[in-house]
Amino acid sequence: MLIYYQRNLPHRLPPGETIFVTFRLAGSLPLEMMTALQQEFAAVPGADDEAATYARQRRYFGKFDAQLDAAHAGPVWLGQPAIAQLVQQALHFSDGRNYQLVCYCLMANHVHLVVCLPDNAPSLARTLQSLKGYTGRAANALLGRTGHFWQRESYDHVVRNGQELERVIAYVVNNPVKAGLTNDWQQWPYTYWAP
């Protein structure tokens, strides 16, 4: 089972954990911006302890997510109701099969997702690959286009404890409020929080 792998970022997706994932549309951030963010992340010298590494990851993600929320460049296909509903249905399809869905928020160019992986869960990397493959093909058909729909690499993070889970859930569901799209997260049609 694929639990750890690395592309531009390290990915650790063990069963039995709660995982916060962000994935985005292909081309949603300019390559120069991504390169600068990755170089900044890698530039911190010395062997970090766990707390310092976590703080550095949070700063990186905050800058990355702020750029996505601004949606200054690239496609914004998730802003179209038919595309957003397609992705929502796919997220719910895997709920109870491959993960337990905690919450998600769809923005115009990215998705925030929090899931709990049962101990016997299939690889989350494979589940996301399948979900992104299916939704990418279906969305391209609806849009009358071809090519990559999703960026290949996602950002993911193992949620460490209950306090962090509360903070992550609040972050996810309030993303459209923070972006100025609504005053109340419950009014955003593309936000879900499991009862």
Coordinates of C-alpha atoms in Angstrom, one line a residue:
M1 CA 0.0 0.0 0.0
L2 CA 1.3 3.5 -0.9
I3 CA 1.6 5.3 2.4
Y4 CA 4.6 7.6 1.7
Y5 CA 5.8 9.1 -1.5
Q6 CA 7.5 12.3 -2.7
R7 CA 7.2 14.5 -5.7
N8 CA 7.8 18.2 -5.1
L9 CA 6.5 17.8 -1.5
P10 CA 6.7 14.8 0.8
H11 CA 3.4 12.9 1.2
R12 CA 2.5 10.7 4.2
L13 CA -1.0 9.2 4.1
P14 CA -1.2 6.4 6.7
P15 CA -4.4 4.5 7.4
G16 CA -6.0 5.2 10.8
E17 CA -5.3 8.9 10.5
T18 CA -7.2 12.1 9.7
I19 CA -5.8 13.8 6.6
F20 CA -6.3 17.4 5.4
V21 CA -5.9 17.6 1.6
T22 CA -5.9 20.5 -0.9
F23 CA -6.0 19.8 -4.6
R24 CA -6.3 22.4 -7.3
L25 CA -7.0 22.8 -11.0
A26 CA -4.1 22.5 -13.4
G27 CA -2.6 25.9 -14.2
S28 CA -4.4 27.6 -11.3
L29 CA -1.1 29.0 -10.1
P30 CA 1.7 30.3 -12.4
L31 CA 4.8 28.1 -12.5
E32 CA 7.0 31.0 -11.4
M33 CA 4.9 31.5 -8.3
M34 CA 5.0 27.8 -7.4
T35 CA 8.7 27.7 -7.9
A36 CA 9.3 30.7 -5.7
L37 CA 7.1 29.2 -2.9
Q38 CA 8.9 25.8 -3.1
Q39 CA 12.3 27.5 -3.1
E40 CA 11.3 29.5 0.0
F41 CA 10.0 26.4 1.7
A42 CA 13.3 24.5 1.0
A43 CA 15.6 27.4 1.8
V44 CA 15.3 27.2 5.6
P45 CA 18.8 25.9 6.7
G46 CA 19.5 23.3 9.4
A47 CA 17.7 20.3 10.8
D48 CA 14.3 21.4 11.9
D49 CA 12.7 19.9 14.9
E50 CA 9.1 18.7 14.5
A51 CA 7.5 21.9 15.8
A52 CA 9.7 24.1 13.5
T53 CA 8.9 21.9 10.5
Y54 CA 5.2 22.1 11.2
A55 CA 5.3 25.9 11.5
R56 CA 7.2 26.2 8.3
Q57 CA 4.7 23.9 6.5
R58 CA 1.8 26.1 7.8
R59 CA 3.5 29.3 6.5
Y60 CA 4.0 27.7 3.1
F61 CA 0.4 26.5 2.9
G62 CA -0.9 29.9 4.0
K63 CA 0.9 31.6 1.2
F64 CA -0.1 28.9 -1.3
D65 CA -3.7 29.1 -0.3
A66 CA -3.9 32.9 -0.3
Q67 CA -2.7 32.8 -3.9
L68 CA -5.4 30.2 -4.8
D69 CA -8.1 32.2 -3.0
A70 CA -7.2 35.3 -5.0
A71 CA -7.6 33.3 -8.3
H72 CA -5.6 35.9 -10.3
A73 CA -4.5 33.4 -12.9
G74 CA -5.7 30.2 -14.4
P75 CA -8.9 28.4 -14.8
V76 CA -11.9 28.7 -12.3
W77 CA -14.0 25.9 -13.6
L78 CA -15.2 24.8 -10.1
G79 CA -17.1 28.1 -10.0
Q80 CA -19.5 26.6 -12.5
P81 CA -22.4 24.8 -10.7
A82 CA -22.4 21.7 -12.9
I83 CA -18.6 21.2 -12.4
A84 CA -18.8 21.8 -8.7
Q85 CA -21.8 19.4 -8.3
L86 CA -19.9 16.7 -10.2
V87 CA -16.9 17.0 -7.8
Q88 CA -19.3 17.1 -4.7
Q89 CA -20.9 13.8 -5.9
A90 CA -17.6 12.1 -6.4
L91 CA -16.4 13.2 -2.9
H92 CA -19.6 11.7 -1.4
F93 CA -19.3 8.5 -3.5
S94 CA -16.1 7.5 -1.7
D95 CA -17.5 8.4 1.7
G96 CA -17.8 5.2 3.7
R97 CA -16.0 3.2 1.1
N98 CA -12.5 4.6 1.0
Y99 CA -12.7 7.2 3.8
Q100 CA -15.0 8.9 6.3
L101 CA -15.8 12.4 5.0
V102 CA -15.3 15.0 7.7
C103 CA -15.7 18.2 5.6
Y104 CA -14.8 19.9 2.4
C105 CA -15.1 23.2 0.6
L106 CA -15.0 23.8 -3.2
M107 CA -13.6 27.1 -4.3
A108 CA -13.4 28.3 -7.9
N109 CA -9.9 26.7 -8.5
H110 CA -9.3 24.3 -5.6
V111 CA -10.8 21.9 -3.1
H112 CA -10.1 21.6 0.6
L113 CA -10.9 18.1 2.0
V114 CA -10.7 16.5 5.4
V115 CA -11.1 12.7 5.7
C116 CA -10.6 10.0 8.3
L117 CA -8.9 6.9 7.0
P118 CA -10.0 3.6 8.6
D119 CA -7.3 1.2 9.6
N120 CA -8.1 -1.0 6.6
A121 CA -8.6 1.9 4.1
P122 CA -7.2 1.6 0.6
S123 CA -4.4 4.0 -0.3
L124 CA -5.6 7.6 -0.1
A125 CA -3.1 8.4 -2.9
R126 CA -4.9 5.9 -5.2
T127 CA -8.3 7.0 -4.0
L128 CA -7.5 10.6 -4.9
Q129 CA -6.0 9.5 -8.2
S130 CA -9.2 7.7 -9.1
L131 CA -11.4 10.6 -7.9
K132 CA -9.4 13.2 -9.8
G133 CA -9.2 11.0 -12.9
Y134 CA -13.0 10.5 -13.0
T135 CA -13.9 14.1 -12.3
G136 CA -11.3 15.4 -14.7
R137 CA -12.6 13.3 -17.6
A138 CA -16.3 14.1 -16.8
A139 CA -15.6 17.9 -16.3
N140 CA -13.6 18.1 -19.5
A141 CA -16.6 16.5 -21.3
L142 CA -19.0 19.0 -19.8
L143 CA -16.6 21.9 -20.7
G144 CA -15.9 20.5 -24.2
R145 CA -12.2 20.5 -23.7
T146 CA -9.2 18.1 -23.4
G147 CA -6.1 18.1 -21.3
H148 CA -5.2 18.1 -17.7
F149 CA -8.0 19.2 -15.5
W150 CA -6.4 18.8 -12.0
Q151 CA -2.8 19.6 -11.0
R152 CA -1.1 16.2 -10.4
E153 CA 0.2 16.9 -6.9
S154 CA -1.9 17.7 -3.9
Y155 CA -1.0 19.3 -0.6
D156 CA -1.7 16.9 2.3
H157 CA -1.2 17.0 6.0
V158 CA -1.8 14.4 8.8
V159 CA -4.0 16.1 11.5
R160 CA -2.2 15.6 14.8
N161 CA -4.9 15.9 17.4
G162 CA -8.4 17.0 18.2
Q163 CA -7.4 20.7 18.7
E164 CA -5.8 20.8 15.3
L165 CA -8.8 19.0 13.8
E166 CA -11.1 21.8 15.1
R167 CA -8.8 24.4 13.7
V168 CA -8.6 22.7 10.3
I169 CA -12.4 22.2 10.0
A170 CA -12.9 25.9 10.9
Y171 CA -10.3 26.8 8.2
V172 CA -12.0 24.6 5.5
V173 CA -15.6 25.6 6.1
N174 CA -14.7 29.3 6.5
N175 CA -12.6 29.5 3.3
P176 CA -15.4 31.2 1.2
V177 CA -16.0 33.6 4.1
K178 CA -12.3 34.5 4.2
A179 CA -12.3 34.9 0.5
G180 CA -15.2 37.4 0.7
L181 CA -17.6 35.2 -1.2
T182 CA -20.2 34.9 1.5
N183 CA -20.8 36.1 5.1
D184 CA -21.8 32.7 6.4
W185 CA -20.1 29.4 5.5
Q186 CA -23.5 27.6 5.7
Q187 CA -24.7 29.7 2.8
W188 CA -21.9 28.5 0.5
P189 CA -23.4 25.8 -1.6
Y190 CA -20.1 23.9 -2.0
T191 CA -19.2 23.4 1.7
Y192 CA -20.0 20.3 3.6
W193 CA -19.4 19.3 7.3
A194 CA -20.4 15.9 8.4
P195 CA -23.0 15.9 11.2

